[in-house]
Coordinates of C-alpha atoms in Angstrom, one line a residue:
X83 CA 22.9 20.0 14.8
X84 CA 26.5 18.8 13.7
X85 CA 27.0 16.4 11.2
X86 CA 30.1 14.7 10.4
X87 CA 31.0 12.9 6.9
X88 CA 32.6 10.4 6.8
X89 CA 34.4 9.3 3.1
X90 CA 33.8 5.2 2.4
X91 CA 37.4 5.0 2.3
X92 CA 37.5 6.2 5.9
X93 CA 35.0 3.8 7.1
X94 CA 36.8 0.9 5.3
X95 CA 39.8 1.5 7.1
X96 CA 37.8 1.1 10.0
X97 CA 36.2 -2.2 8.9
X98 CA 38.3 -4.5 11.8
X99 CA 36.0 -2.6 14.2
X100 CA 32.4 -3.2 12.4
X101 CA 31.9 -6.3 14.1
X102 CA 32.2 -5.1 17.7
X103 CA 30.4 -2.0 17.0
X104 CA 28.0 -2.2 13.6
X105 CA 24.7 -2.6 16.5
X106 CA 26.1 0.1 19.1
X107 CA 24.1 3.2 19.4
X108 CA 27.3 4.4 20.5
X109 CA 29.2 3.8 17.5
X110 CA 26.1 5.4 15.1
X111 CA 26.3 8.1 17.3
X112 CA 30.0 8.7 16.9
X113 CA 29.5 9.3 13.6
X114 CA 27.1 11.7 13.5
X115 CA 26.6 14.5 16.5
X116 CA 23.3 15.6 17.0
X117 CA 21.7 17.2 20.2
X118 CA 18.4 15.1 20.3
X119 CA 17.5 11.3 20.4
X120 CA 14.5 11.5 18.1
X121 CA 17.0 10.4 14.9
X122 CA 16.9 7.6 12.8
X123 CA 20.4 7.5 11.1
X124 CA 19.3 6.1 7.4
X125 CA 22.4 3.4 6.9
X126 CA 23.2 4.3 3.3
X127 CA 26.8 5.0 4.3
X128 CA 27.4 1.4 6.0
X129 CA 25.4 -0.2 2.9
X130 CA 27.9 1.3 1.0
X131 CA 30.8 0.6 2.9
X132 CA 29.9 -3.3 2.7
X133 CA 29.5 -3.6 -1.0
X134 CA 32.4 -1.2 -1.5
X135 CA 34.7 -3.5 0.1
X136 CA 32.8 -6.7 -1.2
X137 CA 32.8 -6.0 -4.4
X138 CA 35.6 -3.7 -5.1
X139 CA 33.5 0.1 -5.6
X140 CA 31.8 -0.6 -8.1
X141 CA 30.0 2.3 -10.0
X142 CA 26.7 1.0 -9.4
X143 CA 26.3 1.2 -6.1
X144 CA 28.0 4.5 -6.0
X145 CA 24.8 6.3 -8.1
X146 CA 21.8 4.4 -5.9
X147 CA 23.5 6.2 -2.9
X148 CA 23.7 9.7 -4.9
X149 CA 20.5 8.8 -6.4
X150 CA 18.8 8.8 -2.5
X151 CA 20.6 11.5 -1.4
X152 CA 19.2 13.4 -4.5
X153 CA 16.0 12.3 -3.9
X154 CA 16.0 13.9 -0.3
X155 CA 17.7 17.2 -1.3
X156 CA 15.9 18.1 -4.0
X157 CA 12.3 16.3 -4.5
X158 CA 11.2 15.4 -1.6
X159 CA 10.0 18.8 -0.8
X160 CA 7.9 18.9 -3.6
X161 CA 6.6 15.3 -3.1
X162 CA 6.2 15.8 0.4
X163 CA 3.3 18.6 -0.4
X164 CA 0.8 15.1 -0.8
X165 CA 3.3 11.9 0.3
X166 CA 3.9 11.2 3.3
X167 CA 7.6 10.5 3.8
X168 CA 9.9 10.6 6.7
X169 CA 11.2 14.5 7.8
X170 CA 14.6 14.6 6.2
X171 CA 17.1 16.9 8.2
X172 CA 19.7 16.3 6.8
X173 CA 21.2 14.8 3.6
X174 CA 24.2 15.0 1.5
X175 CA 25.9 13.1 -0.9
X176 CA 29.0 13.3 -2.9
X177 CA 30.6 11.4 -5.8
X178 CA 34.3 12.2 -6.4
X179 CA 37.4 10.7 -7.7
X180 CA 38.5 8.2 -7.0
X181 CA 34.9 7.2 -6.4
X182 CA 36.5 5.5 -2.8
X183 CA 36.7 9.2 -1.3
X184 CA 32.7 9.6 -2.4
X185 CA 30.4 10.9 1.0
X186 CA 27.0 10.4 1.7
X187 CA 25.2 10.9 4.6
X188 CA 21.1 11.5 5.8
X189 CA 19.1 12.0 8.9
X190 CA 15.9 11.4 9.4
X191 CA 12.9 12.0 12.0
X192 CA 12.4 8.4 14.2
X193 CA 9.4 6.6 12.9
X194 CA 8.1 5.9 16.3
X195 CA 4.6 4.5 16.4
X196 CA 4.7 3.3 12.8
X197 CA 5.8 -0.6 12.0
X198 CA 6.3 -3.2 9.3
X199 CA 3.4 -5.9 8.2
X200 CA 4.8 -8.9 6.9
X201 CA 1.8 -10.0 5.3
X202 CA -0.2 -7.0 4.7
X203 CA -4.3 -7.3 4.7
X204 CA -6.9 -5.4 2.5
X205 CA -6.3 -2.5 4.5
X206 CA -2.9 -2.5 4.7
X207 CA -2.3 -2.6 1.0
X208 CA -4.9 -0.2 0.2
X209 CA -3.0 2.1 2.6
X210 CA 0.1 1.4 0.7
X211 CA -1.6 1.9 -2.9
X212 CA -2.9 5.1 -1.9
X213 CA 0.7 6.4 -1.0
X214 CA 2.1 4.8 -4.2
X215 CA -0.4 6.6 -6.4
X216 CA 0.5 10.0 -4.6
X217 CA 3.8 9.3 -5.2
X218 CA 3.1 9.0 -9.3
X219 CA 0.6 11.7 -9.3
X220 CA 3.1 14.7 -8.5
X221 CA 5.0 14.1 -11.3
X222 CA 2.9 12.8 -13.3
X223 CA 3.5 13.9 -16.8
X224 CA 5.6 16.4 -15.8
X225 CA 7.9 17.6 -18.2
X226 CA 10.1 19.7 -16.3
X227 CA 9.8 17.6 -13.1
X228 CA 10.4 14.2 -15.1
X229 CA 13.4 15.6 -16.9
X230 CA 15.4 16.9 -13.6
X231 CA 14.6 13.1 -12.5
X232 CA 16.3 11.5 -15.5
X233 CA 19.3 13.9 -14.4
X234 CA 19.6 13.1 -11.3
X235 CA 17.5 9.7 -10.3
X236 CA 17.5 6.9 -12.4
X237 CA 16.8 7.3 -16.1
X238 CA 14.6 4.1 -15.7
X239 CA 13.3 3.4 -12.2
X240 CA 13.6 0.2 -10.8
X241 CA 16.5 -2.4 -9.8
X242 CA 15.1 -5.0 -12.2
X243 CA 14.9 -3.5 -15.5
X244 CA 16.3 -4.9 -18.5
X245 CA 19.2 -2.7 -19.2
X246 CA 20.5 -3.1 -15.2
X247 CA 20.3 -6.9 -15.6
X248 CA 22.7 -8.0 -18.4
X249 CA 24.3 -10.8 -16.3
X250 CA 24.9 -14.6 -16.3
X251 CA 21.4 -15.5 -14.6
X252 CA 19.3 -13.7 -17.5
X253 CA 21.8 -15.1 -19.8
X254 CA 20.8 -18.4 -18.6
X255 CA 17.5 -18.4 -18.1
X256 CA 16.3 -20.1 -21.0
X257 CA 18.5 -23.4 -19.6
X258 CA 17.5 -22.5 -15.7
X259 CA 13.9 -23.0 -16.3
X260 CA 14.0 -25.9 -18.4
X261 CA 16.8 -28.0 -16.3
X262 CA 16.1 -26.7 -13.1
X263 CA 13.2 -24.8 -12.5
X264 CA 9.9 -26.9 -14.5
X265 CA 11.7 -30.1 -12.8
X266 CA 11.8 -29.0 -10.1
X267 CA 8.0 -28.1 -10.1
X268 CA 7.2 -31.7 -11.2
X269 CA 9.2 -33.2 -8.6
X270 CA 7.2 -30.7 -6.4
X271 CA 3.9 -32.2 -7.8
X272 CA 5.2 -35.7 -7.6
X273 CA 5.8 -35.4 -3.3
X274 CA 2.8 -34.1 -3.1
X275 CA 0.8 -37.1 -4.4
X276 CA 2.8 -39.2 -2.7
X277 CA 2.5 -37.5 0.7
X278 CA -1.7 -37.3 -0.8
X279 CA -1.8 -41.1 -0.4
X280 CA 0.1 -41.6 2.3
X281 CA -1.9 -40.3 4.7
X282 CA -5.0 -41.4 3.2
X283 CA -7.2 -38.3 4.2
X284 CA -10.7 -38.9 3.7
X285 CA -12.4 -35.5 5.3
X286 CA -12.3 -33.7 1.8
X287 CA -9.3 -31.6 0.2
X288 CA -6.7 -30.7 2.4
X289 CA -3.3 -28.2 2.0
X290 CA -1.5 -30.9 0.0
X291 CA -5.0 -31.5 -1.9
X292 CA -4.7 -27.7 -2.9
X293 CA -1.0 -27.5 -3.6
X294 CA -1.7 -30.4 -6.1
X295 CA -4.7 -29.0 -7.7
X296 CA -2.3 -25.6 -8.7
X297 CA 0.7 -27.9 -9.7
X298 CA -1.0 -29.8 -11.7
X299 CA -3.1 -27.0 -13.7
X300 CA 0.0 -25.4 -14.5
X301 CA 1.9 -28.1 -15.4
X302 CA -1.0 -29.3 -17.8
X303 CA -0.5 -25.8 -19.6
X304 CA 1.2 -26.3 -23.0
X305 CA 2.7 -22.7 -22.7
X306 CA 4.5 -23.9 -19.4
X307 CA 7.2 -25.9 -20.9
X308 CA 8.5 -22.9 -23.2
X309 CA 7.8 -20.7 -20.5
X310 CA 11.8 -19.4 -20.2
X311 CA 12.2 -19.3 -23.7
X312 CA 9.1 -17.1 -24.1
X313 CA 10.2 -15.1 -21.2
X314 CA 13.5 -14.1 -23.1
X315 CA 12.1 -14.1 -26.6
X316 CA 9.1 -11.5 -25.2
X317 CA 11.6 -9.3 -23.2
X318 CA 12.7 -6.7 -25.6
X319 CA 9.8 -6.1 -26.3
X320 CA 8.0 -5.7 -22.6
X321 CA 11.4 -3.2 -21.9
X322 CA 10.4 -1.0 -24.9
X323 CA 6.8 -0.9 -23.8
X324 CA 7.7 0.4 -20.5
X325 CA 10.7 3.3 -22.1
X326 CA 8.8 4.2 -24.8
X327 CA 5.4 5.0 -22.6
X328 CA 4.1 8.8 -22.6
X329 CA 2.3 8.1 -19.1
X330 CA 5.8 8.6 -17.1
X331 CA 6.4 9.5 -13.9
X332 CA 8.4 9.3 -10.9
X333 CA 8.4 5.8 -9.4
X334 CA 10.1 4.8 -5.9
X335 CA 12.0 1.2 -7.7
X336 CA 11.7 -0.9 -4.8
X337 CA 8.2 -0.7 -3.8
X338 CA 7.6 -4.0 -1.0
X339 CA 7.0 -4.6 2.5
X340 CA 10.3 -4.0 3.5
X341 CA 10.3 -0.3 2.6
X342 CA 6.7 1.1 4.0
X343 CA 5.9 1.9 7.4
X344 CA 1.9 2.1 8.7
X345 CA 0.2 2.7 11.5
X346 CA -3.6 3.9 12.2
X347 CA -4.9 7.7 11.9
X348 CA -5.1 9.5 14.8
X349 CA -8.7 10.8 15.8
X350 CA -7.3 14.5 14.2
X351 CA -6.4 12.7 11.0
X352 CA -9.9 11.1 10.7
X353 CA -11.9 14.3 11.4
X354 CA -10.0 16.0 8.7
X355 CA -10.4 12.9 6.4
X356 CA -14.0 12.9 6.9
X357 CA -14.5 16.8 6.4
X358 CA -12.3 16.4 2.9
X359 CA -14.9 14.0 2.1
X360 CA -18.1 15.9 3.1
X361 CA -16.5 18.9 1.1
X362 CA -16.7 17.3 -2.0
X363 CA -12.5 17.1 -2.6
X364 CA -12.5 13.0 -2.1
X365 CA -10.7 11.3 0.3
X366 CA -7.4 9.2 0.5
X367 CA -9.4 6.0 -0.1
X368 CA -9.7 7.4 -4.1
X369 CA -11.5 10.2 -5.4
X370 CA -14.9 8.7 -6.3
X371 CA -14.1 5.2 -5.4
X372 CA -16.9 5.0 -2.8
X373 CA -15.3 3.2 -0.6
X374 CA -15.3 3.0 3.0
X375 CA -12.5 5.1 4.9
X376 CA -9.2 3.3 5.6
X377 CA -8.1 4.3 9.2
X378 CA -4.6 2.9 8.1
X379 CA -2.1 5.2 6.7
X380 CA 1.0 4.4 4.8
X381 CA 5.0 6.0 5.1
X382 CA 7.6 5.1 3.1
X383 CA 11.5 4.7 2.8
X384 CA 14.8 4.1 0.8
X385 CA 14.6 5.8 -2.4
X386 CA 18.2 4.3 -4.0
X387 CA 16.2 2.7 -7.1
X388 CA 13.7 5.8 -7.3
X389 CA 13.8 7.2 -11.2
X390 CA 11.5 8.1 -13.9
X391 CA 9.0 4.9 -15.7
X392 CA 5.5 4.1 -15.2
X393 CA 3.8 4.1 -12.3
X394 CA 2.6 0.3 -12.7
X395 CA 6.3 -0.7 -11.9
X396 CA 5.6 -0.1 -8.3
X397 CA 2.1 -1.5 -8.3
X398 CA 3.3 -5.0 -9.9
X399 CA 6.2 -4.9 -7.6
X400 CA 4.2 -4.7 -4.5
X401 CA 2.1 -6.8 -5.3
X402 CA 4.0 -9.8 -6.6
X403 CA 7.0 -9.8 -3.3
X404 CA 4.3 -8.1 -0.9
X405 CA 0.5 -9.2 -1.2
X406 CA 0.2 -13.2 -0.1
X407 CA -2.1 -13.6 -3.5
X408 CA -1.2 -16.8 -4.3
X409 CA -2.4 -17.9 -0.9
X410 CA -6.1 -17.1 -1.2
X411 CA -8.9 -19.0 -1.8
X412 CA -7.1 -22.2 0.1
X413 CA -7.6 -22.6 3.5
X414 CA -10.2 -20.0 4.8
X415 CA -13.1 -18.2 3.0
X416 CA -11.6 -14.7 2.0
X417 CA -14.2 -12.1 2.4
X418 CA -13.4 -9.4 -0.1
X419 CA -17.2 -7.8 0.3
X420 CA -20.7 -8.8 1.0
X421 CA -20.6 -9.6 -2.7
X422 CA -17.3 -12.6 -2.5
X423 CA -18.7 -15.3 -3.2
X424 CA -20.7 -15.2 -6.9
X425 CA -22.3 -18.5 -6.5
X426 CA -23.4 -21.2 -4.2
X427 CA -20.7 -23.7 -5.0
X428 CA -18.4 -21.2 -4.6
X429 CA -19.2 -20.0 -0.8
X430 CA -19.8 -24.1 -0.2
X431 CA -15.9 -25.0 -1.4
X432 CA -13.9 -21.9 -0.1
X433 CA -14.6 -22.7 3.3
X434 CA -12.8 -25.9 4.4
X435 CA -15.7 -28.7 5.9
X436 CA -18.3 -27.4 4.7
X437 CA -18.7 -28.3 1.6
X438 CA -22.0 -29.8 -0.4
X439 CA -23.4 -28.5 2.3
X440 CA -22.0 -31.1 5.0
X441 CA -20.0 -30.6 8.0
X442 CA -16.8 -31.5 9.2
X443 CA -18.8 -34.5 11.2
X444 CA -21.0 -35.6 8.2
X445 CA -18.0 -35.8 5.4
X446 CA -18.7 -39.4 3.6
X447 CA -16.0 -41.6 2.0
X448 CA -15.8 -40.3 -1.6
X449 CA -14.8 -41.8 -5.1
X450 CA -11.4 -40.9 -6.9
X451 CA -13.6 -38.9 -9.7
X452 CA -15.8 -37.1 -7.1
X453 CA -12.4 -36.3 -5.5
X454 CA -10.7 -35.2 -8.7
X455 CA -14.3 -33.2 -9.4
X456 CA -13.9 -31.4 -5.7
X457 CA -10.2 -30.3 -7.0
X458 CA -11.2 -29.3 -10.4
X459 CA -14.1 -27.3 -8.6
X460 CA -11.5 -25.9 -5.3
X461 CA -9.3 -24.9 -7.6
X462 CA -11.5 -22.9 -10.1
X463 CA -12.3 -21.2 -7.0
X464 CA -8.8 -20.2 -5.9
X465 CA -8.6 -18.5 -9.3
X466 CA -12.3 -16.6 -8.8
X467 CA -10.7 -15.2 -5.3
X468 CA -7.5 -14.7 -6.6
X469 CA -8.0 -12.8 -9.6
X470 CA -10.7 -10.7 -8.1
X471 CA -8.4 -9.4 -5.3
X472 CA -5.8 -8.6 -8.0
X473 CA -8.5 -6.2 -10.0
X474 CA -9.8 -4.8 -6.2
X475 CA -6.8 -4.0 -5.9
X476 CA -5.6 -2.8 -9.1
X477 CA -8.8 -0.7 -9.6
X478 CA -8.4 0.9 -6.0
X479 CA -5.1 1.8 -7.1
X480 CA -6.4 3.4 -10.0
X481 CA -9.7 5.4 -8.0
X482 CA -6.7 6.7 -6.1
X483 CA -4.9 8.4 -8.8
X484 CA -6.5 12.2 -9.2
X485 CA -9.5 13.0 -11.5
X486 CA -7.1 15.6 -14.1
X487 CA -4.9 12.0 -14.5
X488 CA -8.4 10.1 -15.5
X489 CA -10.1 12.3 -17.1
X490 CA -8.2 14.6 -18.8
X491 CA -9.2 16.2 -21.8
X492 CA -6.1 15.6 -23.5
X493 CA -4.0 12.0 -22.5
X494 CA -6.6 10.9 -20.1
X495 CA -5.5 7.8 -18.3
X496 CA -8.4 5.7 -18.5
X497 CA -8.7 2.4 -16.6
X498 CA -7.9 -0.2 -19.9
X499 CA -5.0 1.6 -20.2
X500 CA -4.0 1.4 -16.6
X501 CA -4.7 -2.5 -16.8
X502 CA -2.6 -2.7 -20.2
X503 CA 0.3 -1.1 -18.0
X504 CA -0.4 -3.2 -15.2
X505 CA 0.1 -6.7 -17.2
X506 CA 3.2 -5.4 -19.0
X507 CA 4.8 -4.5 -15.5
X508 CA 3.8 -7.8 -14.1
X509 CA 5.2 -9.4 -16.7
X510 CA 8.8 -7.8 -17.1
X511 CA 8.9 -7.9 -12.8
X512 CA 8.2 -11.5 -13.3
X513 CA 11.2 -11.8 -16.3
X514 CA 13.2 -10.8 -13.5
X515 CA 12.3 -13.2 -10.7
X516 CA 12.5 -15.9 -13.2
X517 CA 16.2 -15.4 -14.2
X518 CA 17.5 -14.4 -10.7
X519 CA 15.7 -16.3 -8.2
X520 CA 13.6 -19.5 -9.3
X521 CA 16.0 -21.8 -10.4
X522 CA 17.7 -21.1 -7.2
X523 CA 15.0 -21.6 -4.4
X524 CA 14.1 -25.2 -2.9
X525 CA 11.6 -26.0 -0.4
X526 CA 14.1 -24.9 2.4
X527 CA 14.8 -21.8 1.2
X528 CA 11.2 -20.7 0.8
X529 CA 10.8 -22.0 4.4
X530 CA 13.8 -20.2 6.1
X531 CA 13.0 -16.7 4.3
X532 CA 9.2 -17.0 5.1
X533 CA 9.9 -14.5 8.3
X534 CA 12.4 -12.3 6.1
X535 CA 10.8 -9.3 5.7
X536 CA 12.7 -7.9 2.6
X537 CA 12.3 -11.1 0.8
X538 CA 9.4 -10.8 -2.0
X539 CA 6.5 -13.1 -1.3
X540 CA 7.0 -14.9 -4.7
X541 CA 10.6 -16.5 -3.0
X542 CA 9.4 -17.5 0.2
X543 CA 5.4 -19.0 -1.0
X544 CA 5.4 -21.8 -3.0
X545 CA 1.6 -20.2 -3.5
X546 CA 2.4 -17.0 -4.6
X547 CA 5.4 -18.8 -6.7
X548 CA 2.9 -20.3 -8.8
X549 CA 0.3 -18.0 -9.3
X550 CA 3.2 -15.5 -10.1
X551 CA 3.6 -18.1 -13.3
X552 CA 0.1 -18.5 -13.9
X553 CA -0.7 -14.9 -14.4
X554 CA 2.6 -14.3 -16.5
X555 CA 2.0 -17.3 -18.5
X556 CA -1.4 -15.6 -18.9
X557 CA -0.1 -12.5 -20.2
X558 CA 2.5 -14.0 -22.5
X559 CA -0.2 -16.3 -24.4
X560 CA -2.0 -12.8 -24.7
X561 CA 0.4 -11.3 -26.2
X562 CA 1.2 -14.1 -28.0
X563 CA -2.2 -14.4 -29.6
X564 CA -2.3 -10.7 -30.2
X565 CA 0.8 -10.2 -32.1
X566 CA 2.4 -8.0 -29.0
X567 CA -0.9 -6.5 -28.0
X568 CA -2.8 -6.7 -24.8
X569 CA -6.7 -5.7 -24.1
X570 CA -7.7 -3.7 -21.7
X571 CA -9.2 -6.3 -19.4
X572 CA -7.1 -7.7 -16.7
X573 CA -8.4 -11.6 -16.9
X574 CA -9.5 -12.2 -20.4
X575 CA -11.4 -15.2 -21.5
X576 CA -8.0 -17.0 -23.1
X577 CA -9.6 -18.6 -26.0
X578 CA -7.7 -21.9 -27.6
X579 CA -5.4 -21.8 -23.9
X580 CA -4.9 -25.6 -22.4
X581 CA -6.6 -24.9 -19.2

């Protein structure tokens, strides 16, 4: 195998021929010589030429290319021991001066047979969790491990953190949210109605019925109009929580959709699962978990953001832009187990036309308060599903994570502190989405990202958007209440909270 480098002042001089040959398998292979097909040229060099010449080299994106090129040089034999990740064959990466003349280059095996999921189901995300808690287990706590990654990763993990997002928009935010963004949410509420009585329905609560029900409990919150203000005045100290934690570890910083592969075991892989499993060593759906065996199996890719923080990072990240949350609870029953539905009136609103025990040929003309009873009741229910999926979730997450991380004798991670983490991560990714990205998305946008794979869920779902809020606003009064404490229980009865 030859490989050629190429400097990013080299392929800016080439840049009047990108748009004839940017797609050519001929031109990729041009740049790099290799004797077999079976290659998938990672495009860190091209994503560098772009913003080099968009926005005049700047340092920044300089280090997240050294930082991947690290990454595959020197940990990802180690991880690779217990994560599966792509076979790297060859990767190199150097910054030098001027930072124009800096090189970077990696190869890696062809993915064949694995694929995207736009909107990933239980299994898939378990899948997913599984490899993110592998990930955070190797390194987990450390010291020599954690302290090369500060050298040569990211210091802090993540593209949203605090300290890498100084500009404009989180200047701003504070005026965003209360000029643009909670408007824009009543106006939101106020089409709905409108769109409610113009079509008259009158075969129980329908999509708009539901969209309405969500708008209107969060715009009845008290905590919602302050929301932006609370947001900035609660960052600080959200960012210290997360640098001053002892449970570090290596995080991959851009944990979504976008970046994980899956695909199903093969009949080899299951055998050997099972046999792990029947020799007492647990399995890859959690040690002790007792849960049944995922026949999906998770990969990931791009490690430019990966650094040292807390392994909740990637967990709230994932499941904020990946996991259609906010959508649940709406338009279909969602089975979680045999156990989903905790009541009778719950099973008889989640499913649409059946409810009071009628069917969709028996539904009888109701009155506005029965109506506004139905909402009061369908909605309650969105939040049952919705926040019991989070904690399945969360809590499978955890089960995956190895026994000497939960129950060690000394700095045992135990599950309220896992939850604790959790709800600070959620709410510093959500700080993030608020300053960057709210004020700037409008029913169109949402719509024409909706197929975007590497858009985050909470851009392209009004849904999602506004559980997203809920839950933050959640944690905020929390911590609020608490004087900048949080418990260990991930929905807490909110006591004195205008719900």
């Amino acid at each position: 195998m030859i490989a050629f480098m190429f400097t990013l002042r080299e392929i800016i001089n080439t840049w009047h021929l990108f748009p004839k040959y940017l797609g050519s398998i001929k031109w990729i292979m041009s740049l790099v010589r290799i004797t077999s097909t079976n290659f998938l040229i990672l495009s860190s060099l091209l994503v560098g030429a772009f913003l080099f010449a968009a926005t005049g080299c700047q340092l920044i994106h300089v280090f997240y290319l050294q930082v991947e090129s690290a990454f595959f040089r020197e940990f990802a034999p180690v991880v690779k021991k217990v994560v599966t990740l792509p076979q790297i064959y060859y990767a190199e990466g150097q910054r030098k001066d001027p930072i124009i003349n800096s090189t970077f280059m990696t190869i890696s095996e062809c993915l064949e047979g694995w694929h995207h999921v736009l909107n990933p189901t239980k299994k898939h995300a378990e899948a997913a969790l599984h490899l993110c808690a592998s990930l955070h287990a190797v390194s987990w706590r450390n010291d020599s491990l954690l302290a090369m990654a500060e050298e040569k990763l990211w210091k802090q993990g993540g593209y949203w953190t605090l300290e890498k997002r100084s500009g404009d928009d989180r200047k701003n935010m504070i005026s965003n949210w209360e000029r643009i963004t909670l408007p824009a949410l009543r106006r939101k509420e106020e089409e709905v109605r409108k769109t409610e009585k113009e079509e008259k329905r009158s075969n129980g609560i329908d999509e708009n019925d539901n969209d309405e029900a969500l708008l209107n409990y969060l715009l009845q919150r008290k905590s919602l109009e302050s929301l932006g203000k609370k947001t900035a005045d609660w960052e600080e100290h959200i960012a210290n929580y997360i640098t001053s934690s002892e449970r570090k570890c290596i995080i991959h910083g851009d944990y979504k959709s976008a970046n994980i592969f899956l695909r199903k075991r093969s009949e080899e892989e299951r055998k050997a699962v099972q046999s792990s499993r029947e020799g007492g060593q647990g399995g890859e759906d959690g040690e002790g978990s007792g849960k049944e065996e995922n026949d999906i199996i998770a990969n990931m890719i791009d490690f430019q953001w990966t650094g040292v923080g807390i392994g909740m990072q990637d967990v709230s990240c994932y499941v904020i832009g990946s996991i259609p949350i906010g959508e649940m609870g709406w338009k279909e029953e969602i089975k979680l187990d045999d156990r989903s539905a905790s009541s009778p009136m719950e099973a008889g609103t989640m499913t649409k036309g059946k409810r009071n025990g009628r069917g969709n040929g028996d539904v009888e003309m109701r009155s506005e308060r029965e109506n506004e009873a139905e909402k009061i009741r369908m909605r309650e229910t969105m939040r049952q599903v919705q926040d019991r999926y989070e904690e399945r979730l969360l809590r499978y997450y955890y089960n995956c994570l190895p026994l000497e991380i939960r129950e060690a004798e000394l700095h045992s991670y135990r599950y309220e502190d896992a939850v604790r983490d959790y709800k600070i991560c959620f709410a510093d990714y959500t700080r993030f989405s608020i300053a960057y990205f709210l004020h700037k998305c409008t029913r169109d946008s949402m719509r024409s990202l909706r197929g975007y794979l590497s858009a985050g869920m909470q851009r392209k779902s009004l849904k999602q958007c506004l559980w997203m809020l809920r839950r933050h606003g959640e944690i905020l009064d929390e911590l609020e209440r608490s004087g900048g404490k949080l418990s260990g229980e991930l929905h807490p009865q909110l006591q004195g909270s205008n719900e």
